[in-house]
PDB file of C-alpha atoms in Angstrom:
ATOM      1  CA  MET A   1     -32.354-148.807 168.261  1.00 42.00           C
ATOM      2  CA  ALA A   2     -29.902-146.706 171.073  1.00 43.00           C
ATOM      3  CA  ILE A   3     -29.409-143.090 170.422  1.00 42.00           C
ATOM      4  CA  SER A   4     -26.321-141.605 171.532  1.00 45.00           C
ATOM      5  CA  SER A   5     -26.675-138.276 173.305  1.00 45.00           C
ATOM      6  CA  ARG A   6     -22.788-137.716 172.743  1.00 52.00           C
ATOM      7  CA  LEU A   7     -21.528-134.982 170.409  1.00 49.00           C
ATOM      8  CA  PRO A   8     -19.430-135.673 167.671  1.00 57.00           C
ATOM      9  CA  ALA A   9     -15.780-134.566 168.765  1.00 56.00           C
ATOM     10  CA  PRO A  10     -15.569-131.755 166.801  1.00 57.00           C
ATOM     11  CA  CYS A  11     -18.848-130.143 168.310  1.00 56.00           C
ATOM     12  CA  SER A  12     -17.789-131.097 171.721  1.00 57.00           C
ATOM     13  CA  LEU A  13     -14.100-129.193 171.249  1.00 57.00           C
ATOM     14  CA  LEU A  14     -15.941-126.268 169.776  1.00 57.00           C
ATOM     15  CA  MET A  15     -18.336-126.227 172.855  1.00 53.00           C
ATOM     16  CA  ALA A  16     -15.155-126.508 175.050  1.00 49.00           C
ATOM     17  CA  THR A  17     -13.368-123.501 173.263  1.00 51.00           C
ATOM     18  CA  LEU A  18     -16.446-121.526 173.675  1.00 46.00           C
ATOM     19  CA  MET A  19     -16.479-121.862 177.122  1.00 49.00           C
ATOM     20  CA  LEU A  20     -12.575-121.610 177.666  1.00 46.00           C
ATOM     21  CA  LEU A  21     -13.464-118.264 175.512  1.00 44.00           C
ATOM     22  CA  ILE A  22     -16.281-117.273 178.047  1.00 47.00           C
ATOM     23  CA  VAL A  23     -13.830-117.807 181.209  1.00 46.00           C
ATOM     24  CA  GLN A  24     -11.414-115.853 179.898  1.00 50.00           C
ATOM     25  CA  ALA A  25     -13.816-112.817 178.596  1.00 54.00           C
ATOM     26  CA  GLN A  26     -14.785-112.722 182.350  1.00 77.00           C
ATOM     27  CA  SER A  27     -11.060-112.227 183.664  1.00 90.00           C
ATOM     28  CA  ILE A  28      -8.898-109.277 183.114  1.00 97.00           C
ATOM     29  CA  THR A  29      -4.947-108.455 183.657  1.00 98.00           C
ATOM     30  CA  ARG A  30      -4.551-106.130 186.437  1.00 98.00           C
ATOM     31  CA  HIS A  31      -1.375-103.799 186.510  1.00 98.00           C
ATOM     32  CA  TYR A  32      -0.355-102.212 189.424  1.00 99.00           C
ATOM     33  CA  ASP A  33       2.876 -99.865 190.236  1.00 99.00           C
ATOM     34  CA  PHE A  34       4.301 -99.882 193.666  1.00 99.00           C
ATOM     35  CA  ASN A  35       7.486 -97.434 194.054  1.00 99.00           C
ATOM     36  CA  VAL A  36       8.741 -97.881 197.507  1.00 99.00           C
ATOM     37  CA  GLN A  37       9.880 -95.216 198.655  1.00 98.00           C
ATOM     38  CA  MET A  38      10.310 -92.904 201.967  1.00 98.00           C
ATOM     39  CA  ALA A  39       7.917 -90.113 202.843  1.00 98.00           C
ATOM     40  CA  ASN A  40       7.715 -87.678 205.846  1.00 97.00           C
ATOM     41  CA  VAL A  41       4.454 -88.673 208.076  1.00 95.00           C
ATOM     42  CA  THR A  42       3.221 -87.170 211.612  1.00 93.00           C
ATOM     43  CA  ARG A  43       1.801 -88.803 213.725  1.00 93.00           C
ATOM     44  CA  LEU A  44       1.270 -88.420 217.439  1.00 91.00           C
ATOM     45  CA  CYS A  45       2.599 -84.429 216.779  1.00 89.00           C
ATOM     46  CA  ALA A  46       6.069 -85.624 215.488  1.00 91.00           C
ATOM     47  CA  SER A  47       7.184 -86.323 212.049  1.00 93.00           C
ATOM     48  CA  LYS A  48       9.601 -88.686 210.926  1.00 95.00           C
ATOM     49  CA  SER A  49      10.416 -90.321 207.777  1.00 97.00           C
ATOM     50  CA  ILE A  50       9.011 -93.876 206.892  1.00 98.00           C
ATOM     51  CA  VAL A  51       9.580 -96.720 204.192  1.00 98.00           C
ATOM     52  CA  THR A  52       5.957 -96.318 202.134  1.00 98.00           C
ATOM     53  CA  VAL A  53       4.670 -97.731 198.753  1.00 99.00           C
ATOM     54  CA  ASN A  54       3.696 -94.970 196.324  1.00 98.00           C
ATOM     55  CA  GLY A  55       4.413 -92.318 199.325  1.00 98.00           C
ATOM     56  CA  GLU A  56       1.122 -93.592 201.031  1.00 98.00           C
ATOM     57  CA  TYR A  57       0.626 -94.852 204.822  1.00 98.00           C
ATOM     58  CA  PRO A  58      -1.247 -97.107 204.802  1.00 98.00           C
ATOM     59  CA  GLY A  59      -0.186 -98.391 201.423  1.00 98.00           C
ATOM     60  CA  PRO A  60      -2.625 -98.678 198.302  1.00 98.00           C
ATOM     61  CA  THR A  61      -5.376-101.182 198.246  1.00 98.00           C
ATOM     62  CA  LEU A  62      -5.098-103.813 195.435  1.00 98.00           C
ATOM     63  CA  VAL A  63      -8.847-104.754 193.578  1.00 98.00           C
ATOM     64  CA  ALA A  64      -9.569-107.734 191.400  1.00 98.00           C
ATOM     65  CA  ARG A  65     -12.202-110.179 190.686  1.00 97.00           C
ATOM     66  CA  GLU A  66     -11.839-114.125 191.237  1.00 97.00           C
ATOM     67  CA  GLY A  67     -10.308-115.391 188.279  1.00 97.00           C
ATOM     68  CA  ASP A  68      -7.833-112.454 187.607  1.00 98.00           C
ATOM     69  CA  ARG A  69      -4.411-112.566 186.535  1.00 98.00           C
ATOM     70  CA  VAL A  70      -2.888-109.808 188.643  1.00 98.00           C
ATOM     71  CA  LEU A  71       0.838-108.210 187.666  1.00 99.00           C
ATOM     72  CA  VAL A  72       2.311-105.977 190.347  1.00 99.00           C
ATOM     73  CA  ARG A  73       5.836-104.161 189.475  1.00 99.00           C
ATOM     74  CA  VAL A  74       7.619-103.430 192.685  1.00 99.00           C
ATOM     75  CA  THR A  75      10.310-100.971 192.463  1.00 99.00           C
ATOM     76  CA  ASN A  76      12.620-100.268 195.330  1.00 99.00           C
ATOM     77  CA  HIS A  77      13.606 -96.748 195.906  1.00 99.00           C
ATOM     78  CA  VAL A  78      15.200 -97.192 199.518  1.00 98.00           C
ATOM     79  CA  ALA A  79      18.321 -98.011 201.325  1.00 97.00           C
ATOM     80  CA  HIS A  80      16.479-101.385 202.787  1.00 96.00           C
ATOM     81  CA  ASN A  81      16.216-104.614 200.843  1.00 98.00           C
ATOM     82  CA  MET A  82      12.124-105.500 199.867  1.00 98.00           C
ATOM     83  CA  THR A  83       9.846-108.187 199.527  1.00 98.00           C
ATOM     84  CA  LEU A  84       6.094-108.103 199.444  1.00 99.00           C
ATOM     85  CA  HIS A  85       3.711-110.893 200.513  1.00 98.00           C
ATOM     86  CA  TRP A  86       0.310-111.261 199.272  1.00 98.00           C
ATOM     87  CA  HIS A  87      -1.303-112.232 202.374  1.00 97.00           C
ATOM     88  CA  GLY A  88      -4.168-115.164 201.888  1.00 95.00           C
ATOM     89  CA  ILE A  89      -3.303-115.279 198.198  1.00 97.00           C
ATOM     90  CA  ARG A  90      -3.669-118.775 197.093  1.00 96.00           C
ATOM     91  CA  GLN A  91      -0.439-119.224 195.223  1.00 96.00           C
ATOM     92  CA  LEU A  92      -1.250-122.038 192.912  1.00 95.00           C
ATOM     93  CA  ARG A  93       1.267-122.768 190.489  1.00 93.00           C
ATOM     94  CA  SER A  94       3.033-119.074 191.458  1.00 95.00           C
ATOM     95  CA  GLY A  95       5.047-119.600 194.626  1.00 94.00           C
ATOM     96  CA  TRP A  96       7.904-117.442 193.488  1.00 94.00           C
ATOM     97  CA  ALA A  97       5.196-114.865 193.818  1.00 96.00           C
ATOM     98  CA  ASP A  98       4.438-115.271 197.402  1.00 97.00           C
ATOM     99  CA  GLY A  99       7.454-112.919 199.000  1.00 96.00           C
ATOM    100  CA  PRO A 100       9.079-114.322 202.029  1.00 96.00           C
ATOM    101  CA  ALA A 101      12.383-112.590 201.856  1.00 96.00           C
ATOM    102  CA  TYR A 102      15.011-115.753 200.995  1.00 96.00           C
ATOM    103  CA  VAL A 103      12.336-118.374 201.148  1.00 97.00           C
ATOM    104  CA  THR A 104      10.357-117.632 197.534  1.00 95.00           C
ATOM    105  CA  GLN A 105      12.723-114.850 196.499  1.00 96.00           C
ATOM    106  CA  CYS A 106      15.785-112.642 196.790  1.00 97.00           C
ATOM    107  CA  PRO A 107      15.092-109.512 198.186  1.00 98.00           C
ATOM    108  CA  ILE A 108      14.485-106.580 195.494  1.00 98.00           C
ATOM    109  CA  GLN A 109      17.515-104.351 196.562  1.00 98.00           C
ATOM    110  CA  THR A 110      17.907-100.732 195.827  1.00 98.00           C
ATOM    111  CA  GLY A 111      17.226 -99.267 192.093  1.00 98.00           C
ATOM    112  CA  GLN A 112      15.795-102.977 191.508  1.00 98.00           C
ATOM    113  CA  SER A 113      12.413-103.991 190.198  1.00 98.00           C
ATOM    114  CA  TYR A 114      10.286-107.380 190.545  1.00 98.00           C
ATOM    115  CA  VAL A 115       7.091-108.025 188.916  1.00 98.00           C
ATOM    116  CA  TYR A 116       5.147-110.352 191.045  1.00 98.00           C
ATOM    117  CA  ASN A 117       2.497-112.428 188.415  1.00 98.00           C
ATOM    118  CA  PHE A 118      -0.264-114.659 190.338  1.00 98.00           C
ATOM    119  CA  THR A 119      -3.562-115.534 189.247  1.00 98.00           C
ATOM    120  CA  VAL A 120      -6.766-115.187 191.767  1.00 97.00           C
ATOM    121  CA  THR A 121      -8.380-118.572 191.924  1.00 96.00           C
ATOM    122  CA  GLY A 122     -11.166-119.663 194.180  1.00 94.00           C
ATOM    123  CA  GLN A 123     -11.320-116.865 196.356  1.00 94.00           C
ATOM    124  CA  ARG A 124     -12.989-113.311 196.828  1.00 92.00           C
ATOM    125  CA  GLY A 125     -13.491-111.831 200.525  1.00 93.00           C
ATOM    126  CA  THR A 126     -10.856-109.049 201.747  1.00 96.00           C
ATOM    127  CA  LEU A 127      -7.294-110.214 201.999  1.00 97.00           C
ATOM    128  CA  TRP A 128      -3.742-107.602 202.638  1.00 98.00           C
ATOM    129  CA  TRP A 129      -0.464-107.410 201.556  1.00 98.00           C
ATOM    130  CA  HIS A 130       2.615-106.375 203.515  1.00 98.00           C
ATOM    131  CA  ALA A 131       6.691-106.291 203.504  1.00 98.00           C
ATOM    132  CA  HIS A 132       8.128-109.715 204.192  1.00 97.00           C
ATOM    133  CA  ILE A 133      11.472-108.798 205.338  1.00 96.00           C
ATOM    134  CA  SER A 134      12.880-107.468 208.968  1.00 91.00           C
ATOM    135  CA  TRP A 135       9.957-104.778 210.300  1.00 93.00           C
ATOM    136  CA  LEU A 136       9.169-102.684 207.287  1.00 97.00           C
ATOM    137  CA  ARG A 137       5.747-104.326 207.517  1.00 96.00           C
ATOM    138  CA  ALA A 138       5.495-101.872 210.311  1.00 96.00           C
ATOM    139  CA  THR A 139       4.701 -99.398 207.903  1.00 98.00           C
ATOM    140  CA  VAL A 140       4.618-101.092 204.151  1.00 98.00           C
ATOM    141  CA  TYR A 141       1.037-102.790 204.412  1.00 98.00           C
ATOM    142  CA  GLY A 142      -2.463-102.341 202.732  1.00 98.00           C
ATOM    143  CA  VAL A 143      -5.823-104.057 201.327  1.00 98.00           C
ATOM    144  CA  ILE A 144      -6.602-106.629 198.806  1.00 98.00           C
ATOM    145  CA  VAL A 145     -10.012-106.654 197.743  1.00 97.00           C
ATOM    146  CA  ILE A 146     -11.239-109.336 195.936  1.00 96.00           C
ATOM    147  CA  LEU A 147     -14.575-109.197 194.231  1.00 94.00           C
ATOM    148  CA  PRO A 148     -16.800-111.737 193.044  1.00 93.00           C
ATOM    149  CA  LYS A 149     -16.818-112.739 189.121  1.00 94.00           C
ATOM    150  CA  LEU A 150     -19.266-110.708 187.174  1.00 92.00           C
ATOM    151  CA  GLY A 151     -22.892-111.427 187.566  1.00 90.00           C
ATOM    152  CA  VAL A 152     -21.698-113.441 191.081  1.00 90.00           C
ATOM    153  CA  LEU A 153     -23.907-111.729 193.633  1.00 85.00           C
ATOM    154  CA  TYR A 154     -22.459-111.158 197.590  1.00 81.00           C
ATOM    155  CA  PRO A 155     -23.975-113.754 199.716  1.00 82.00           C
ATOM    156  CA  PHE A 156     -25.564-110.761 201.333  1.00 84.00           C
ATOM    157  CA  VAL A 157     -27.753-107.674 200.958  1.00 85.00           C
ATOM    158  CA  ALA A 158     -25.565-105.217 198.749  1.00 87.00           C
ATOM    159  CA  PRO A 159     -24.150-102.290 200.999  1.00 92.00           C
ATOM    160  CA  HIS A 160     -24.542 -98.961 200.765  1.00 94.00           C
ATOM    161  CA  LYS A 161     -20.823 -98.702 201.040  1.00 95.00           C
ATOM    162  CA  GLU A 162     -17.876-100.408 201.727  1.00 95.00           C
ATOM    163  CA  VAL A 163     -15.109 -99.344 204.041  1.00 96.00           C
ATOM    164  CA  PRO A 164     -11.493-100.971 204.497  1.00 96.00           C
ATOM    165  CA  VAL A 165     -10.837-100.680 208.117  1.00 96.00           C
ATOM    166  CA  LEU A 166      -6.840-101.353 208.914  1.00 97.00           C
ATOM    167  CA  PHE A 167      -5.624-101.627 212.647  1.00 97.00           C
ATOM    168  CA  GLY A 168      -2.105-101.252 212.905  1.00 97.00           C
ATOM    169  CA  GLU A 169       0.676 -99.794 215.150  1.00 96.00           C
ATOM    170  CA  TRP A 170       2.660 -96.880 215.420  1.00 96.00           C
ATOM    171  CA  TRP A 171       6.277 -96.517 216.640  1.00 95.00           C
ATOM    172  CA  ARG A 172       8.096 -93.307 217.481  1.00 94.00           C
ATOM    173  CA  ALA A 173      11.168 -94.683 217.251  1.00 93.00           C
ATOM    174  CA  ASP A 174      12.873 -96.131 214.113  1.00 93.00           C
ATOM    175  CA  THR A 175      11.465 -99.571 214.073  1.00 92.00           C
ATOM    176  CA  GLU A 176      14.567-101.238 211.752  1.00 92.00           C
ATOM    177  CA  ALA A 177      16.220-100.048 214.861  1.00 92.00           C
ATOM    178  CA  LEU A 178      14.240-101.526 217.363  1.00 91.00           C
ATOM    179  CA  VAL A 179      14.255-104.601 215.608  1.00 90.00           C
ATOM    180  CA  SER A 180      17.966-104.381 215.162  1.00 91.00           C
ATOM    181  CA  GLN A 181      18.457-103.898 218.959  1.00 91.00           C
ATOM    182  CA  ALA A 182      16.003-106.779 220.074  1.00 90.00           C
ATOM    183  CA  LEU A 183      18.175-109.416 218.245  1.00 90.00           C
ATOM    184  CA  ARG A 184      21.223-107.869 219.530  1.00 92.00           C
ATOM    185  CA  THR A 185      19.968-108.304 223.259  1.00 93.00           C
ATOM    186  CA  GLY A 186      17.875-111.351 222.865  1.00 91.00           C
ATOM    187  CA  GLY A 187      15.254-109.450 224.304  1.00 88.00           C
ATOM    188  CA  ALA A 188      11.309-108.517 222.997  1.00 86.00           C
ATOM    189  CA  PRO A 189      11.260-105.259 220.994  1.00 87.00           C
ATOM    190  CA  ASN A 190       9.545-102.317 222.567  1.00 88.00           C
ATOM    191  CA  ILE A 191       5.866-101.988 222.046  1.00 91.00           C
ATOM    192  CA  SER A 192       4.400 -99.697 220.165  1.00 93.00           C
ATOM    193  CA  ASP A 193       3.341 -96.260 221.319  1.00 94.00           C
ATOM    194  CA  ALA A 194       0.022 -96.375 219.514  1.00 94.00           C
ATOM    195  CA  PHE A 195      -2.395 -98.226 217.961  1.00 95.00           C
ATOM    196  CA  THR A 196      -4.083 -97.174 214.640  1.00 96.00           C
ATOM    197  CA  ILE A 197      -7.020 -97.199 212.633  1.00 96.00           C
ATOM    198  CA  ASN A 198      -6.020 -96.669 208.784  1.00 97.00           C
ATOM    199  CA  GLY A 199      -2.808 -95.350 210.042  1.00 96.00           C
ATOM    200  CA  LEU A 200      -4.509 -92.723 212.529  1.00 96.00           C
ATOM    201  CA  PRO A 201      -3.879 -93.092 216.168  1.00 94.00           C
ATOM    202  CA  GLY A 202      -7.451 -91.744 217.388  1.00 86.00           C
ATOM    203  CA  PRO A 203      -8.228 -89.061 220.181  1.00 82.00           C
ATOM    204  CA  LEU A 204      -6.848 -90.829 223.107  1.00 82.00           C
ATOM    205  CA  TYR A 205      -2.960 -90.731 223.538  1.00 82.00           C
ATOM    206  CA  ASN A 206      -1.144 -87.836 224.924  1.00 73.00           C
ATOM    207  CA  CYS A 207      -0.870 -85.741 221.855  1.00 72.00           C
ATOM    208  CA  SER A 208      -4.525 -85.837 220.381  1.00 59.00           C
ATOM    209  CA  ALA A 209      -7.587 -83.790 220.458  1.00 52.00           C
ATOM    210  CA  LYS A 210      -8.465 -84.773 223.572  1.00 51.00           C
ATOM    211  CA  GLY A 211      -5.180 -85.081 225.244  1.00 49.00           C
ATOM    212  CA  THR A 212      -4.724 -81.409 224.340  1.00 49.00           C
ATOM    213  CA  LEU A 213      -8.375 -80.295 225.428  1.00 48.00           C
ATOM    214  CA  ARG A 214      -7.034 -81.934 228.997  1.00 51.00           C
ATOM    215  CA  SER A 215      -4.085 -79.782 229.029  1.00 49.00           C
ATOM    216  CA  LEU A 216      -5.845 -76.667 227.824  1.00 46.00           C
ATOM    217  CA  CYS A 217      -8.359 -77.133 230.759  1.00 49.00           C
ATOM    218  CA  ALA A 218      -5.389 -77.373 233.221  1.00 51.00           C
ATOM    219  CA  SER A 219      -3.695 -74.808 232.110  1.00 47.00           C
ATOM    220  CA  MET A 220      -6.697 -72.285 232.654  1.00 48.00           C
ATOM    221  CA  HIS A 221      -6.350 -72.919 236.338  1.00 51.00           C
ATOM    222  CA  LEU A 222      -2.133 -72.152 236.432  1.00 50.00           C
ATOM    223  CA  ASN A 223      -1.438 -69.014 234.811  1.00 59.00           C
ATOM    224  CA  LEU A 224      -2.922 -66.985 231.674  1.00 61.00           C
ATOM    225  CA  GLN A 225       0.422 -66.983 229.707  1.00 60.00           C
ATOM    226  CA  ARG A 226       0.844 -71.116 229.563  1.00 57.00           C
ATOM    227  CA  PHE A 227      -3.328 -70.810 228.186  1.00 53.00           C
ATOM    228  CA  ILE A 228      -2.324 -68.514 225.947  1.00 60.00           C
ATOM    229  CA  ASN A 229       0.580 -70.328 224.582  1.00 59.00           C
ATOM    230  CA  LEU A 230      -1.208 -73.653 224.285  1.00 52.00           C
ATOM    231  CA  VAL A 231      -3.723 -72.196 221.836  1.00 54.00           C
ATOM    232  CA  THR A 232      -1.374 -70.545 219.953  1.00 59.00           C
ATOM    233  CA  SER A 233       0.343 -74.071 219.502  1.00 52.00           C
ATOM    234  CA  MET A 234      -3.220 -75.845 218.710  1.00 49.00           C
ATOM    235  CA  LEU A 235      -3.940 -73.314 216.021  1.00 51.00           C
ATOM    236  CA  THR A 236      -0.740 -73.239 214.299  1.00 47.00           C
ATOM    237  CA  VAL A 237       2.198 -75.469 214.786  1.00 42.00           C
ATOM    238  CA  ARG A 238       0.108 -79.052 215.788  1.00 45.00           C
ATOM    239  CA  PRO A 239      -2.810 -79.675 213.145  1.00 46.00           C
ATOM    240  CA  CYS A 240      -2.044 -83.020 213.971  1.00 48.00           C
ATOM    241  CA  HIS A 241      -4.230 -82.607 216.566  1.00 49.00           C
ATOM    242  CA  PHE A 242      -7.360 -82.295 214.876  1.00 53.00           C
ATOM    243  CA  ALA A 243      -6.749 -84.852 212.317  1.00 70.00           C
ATOM    244  CA  ASP A 244      -5.726 -87.705 214.327  1.00 84.00           C
ATOM    245  CA  THR A 245      -8.607 -89.648 214.119  1.00 88.00           C
ATOM    246  CA  PHE A 246     -10.451 -92.155 211.756  1.00 91.00           C
ATOM    247  CA  LYS A 247     -13.975 -91.400 211.210  1.00 90.00           C
ATOM    248  CA  LEU A 248     -16.740 -93.127 209.458  1.00 91.00           C
ATOM    249  CA  LYS A 249     -20.246 -91.493 208.937  1.00 91.00           C
ATOM    250  CA  VAL A 250     -23.104 -93.675 208.757  1.00 91.00           C
ATOM    251  CA  GLU A 251     -26.796 -92.892 208.045  1.00 92.00           C
ATOM    252  CA  PRO A 252     -29.399 -95.030 210.168  1.00 90.00           C
ATOM    253  CA  GLY A 253     -31.375 -98.050 207.846  1.00 90.00           C
ATOM    254  CA  LYS A 254     -28.401 -98.221 205.664  1.00 92.00           C
ATOM    255  CA  THR A 255     -25.831-101.692 205.464  1.00 91.00           C
ATOM    256  CA  TYR A 256     -22.088-100.671 205.596  1.00 93.00           C
ATOM    257  CA  LEU A 257     -19.669-103.473 204.817  1.00 93.00           C
ATOM    258  CA  LEU A 258     -16.369-103.368 206.945  1.00 94.00           C
ATOM    259  CA  ARG A 259     -13.258-104.839 205.434  1.00 95.00           C
ATOM    260  CA  LEU A 260     -11.522-105.545 208.761  1.00 96.00           C
ATOM    261  CA  ILE A 261      -7.806-106.216 208.974  1.00 96.00           C
ATOM    262  CA  ASN A 262      -5.214-107.113 211.581  1.00 96.00           C
ATOM    263  CA  ALA A 263      -2.144-105.539 210.340  1.00 96.00           C
ATOM    264  CA  ALA A 264      -0.557-105.035 213.780  1.00 95.00           C
ATOM    265  CA  LEU A 265       3.104-106.963 214.046  1.00 91.00           C
ATOM    266  CA  ASN A 266       2.608-109.031 217.009  1.00 83.00           C
ATOM    267  CA  ASP A 267      -0.644-108.311 218.816  1.00 87.00           C
ATOM    268  CA  GLU A 268      -3.854-109.487 218.657  1.00 88.00           C
ATOM    269  CA  LEU A 269      -6.549-106.727 218.339  1.00 90.00           C
ATOM    270  CA  PHE A 270     -10.381-107.401 218.801  1.00 89.00           C
ATOM    271  CA  PHE A 271     -13.065-105.075 217.270  1.00 87.00           C
ATOM    272  CA  SER A 272     -16.656-104.086 218.204  1.00 86.00           C
ATOM    273  CA  VAL A 273     -19.446-101.566 217.697  1.00 83.00           C
ATOM    274  CA  ALA A 274     -21.448-100.095 220.417  1.00 81.00           C
ATOM    275  CA  ASN A 275     -25.393-100.796 219.519  1.00 75.00           C
ATOM    276  CA  PRO A 276     -25.727-101.482 215.794  1.00 68.00           C
ATOM    277  CA  SER A 277     -26.730-104.961 214.206  1.00 73.00           C
ATOM    278  CA  VAL A 278     -23.471-106.348 212.970  1.00 74.00           C
ATOM    279  CA  SER A 279     -22.721-109.427 211.162  1.00 74.00           C
ATOM    280  CA  SER A 280     -19.880-111.129 209.512  1.00 75.00           C
ATOM    281  CA  ALA A 281     -19.833-111.874 205.896  1.00 71.00           C
ATOM    282  CA  SER A 282     -17.072-113.908 205.575  1.00 66.00           C
ATOM    283  CA  PRO A 283     -13.684-114.941 207.624  1.00 61.00           C
ATOM    284  CA  THR A 284     -10.360-113.226 206.449  1.00 60.00           C
ATOM    285  CA  ALA A 285      -7.246-115.041 206.119  1.00 59.00           C
TER     286      ALA A 285
END
């Protein structure tokens, strides 16, 4: 006599329902509020007003787990139209949340809001978000961190610390004016004045710590008054000299996960670390 291993229909339905509830219990809905607003930012010892999200440059980090639903309410408080693109997110049945202006959505106008609604499906790792209209992504961008599902381990030794590293560019001029000029003339936009790491240009530009020290040493050979003036300016009106570089302190024997993202507009950038043991955890989009 043959014995069937199939469960009765009611039992099968019950098991399927329980499995669905377990999956749903592991996933949550994450809410974010992104306020697009102007902010004064000082780089290369000069201040200018730039478009930001929540007044941050770079913008806030969006964190989710694989399977989570993400709702991002974007409210536009600036004079420019705005859309945001979630770079690398697989928009499965949510193409209207992808963000390219005039392609998947109309731009968010001044004073208006829009809710991006998508689910992270079959992905984990490091992605990024950015403005997807005109050249606003020069300053409007940030990190997306997708963690594994609860109970799923990393495919490598757990790091001591995770650090997002965003490579970008900085222009002294208004980037919207630059791209408008390029469209009028047919030429390429002017290149940036500095490359940045996490929004900071580093110490090697004219207005930076090392550049100021070179000027300081040179002034010592010219006259005492210029030397005094330069020292005074360093201590009073130019604090940017001392806070212009991203720094990561590491300890021997510990592992650090660097989440590398190239947010530069038109450049391929290359990254290396001198001497330590480095391995690639996973590619990014």
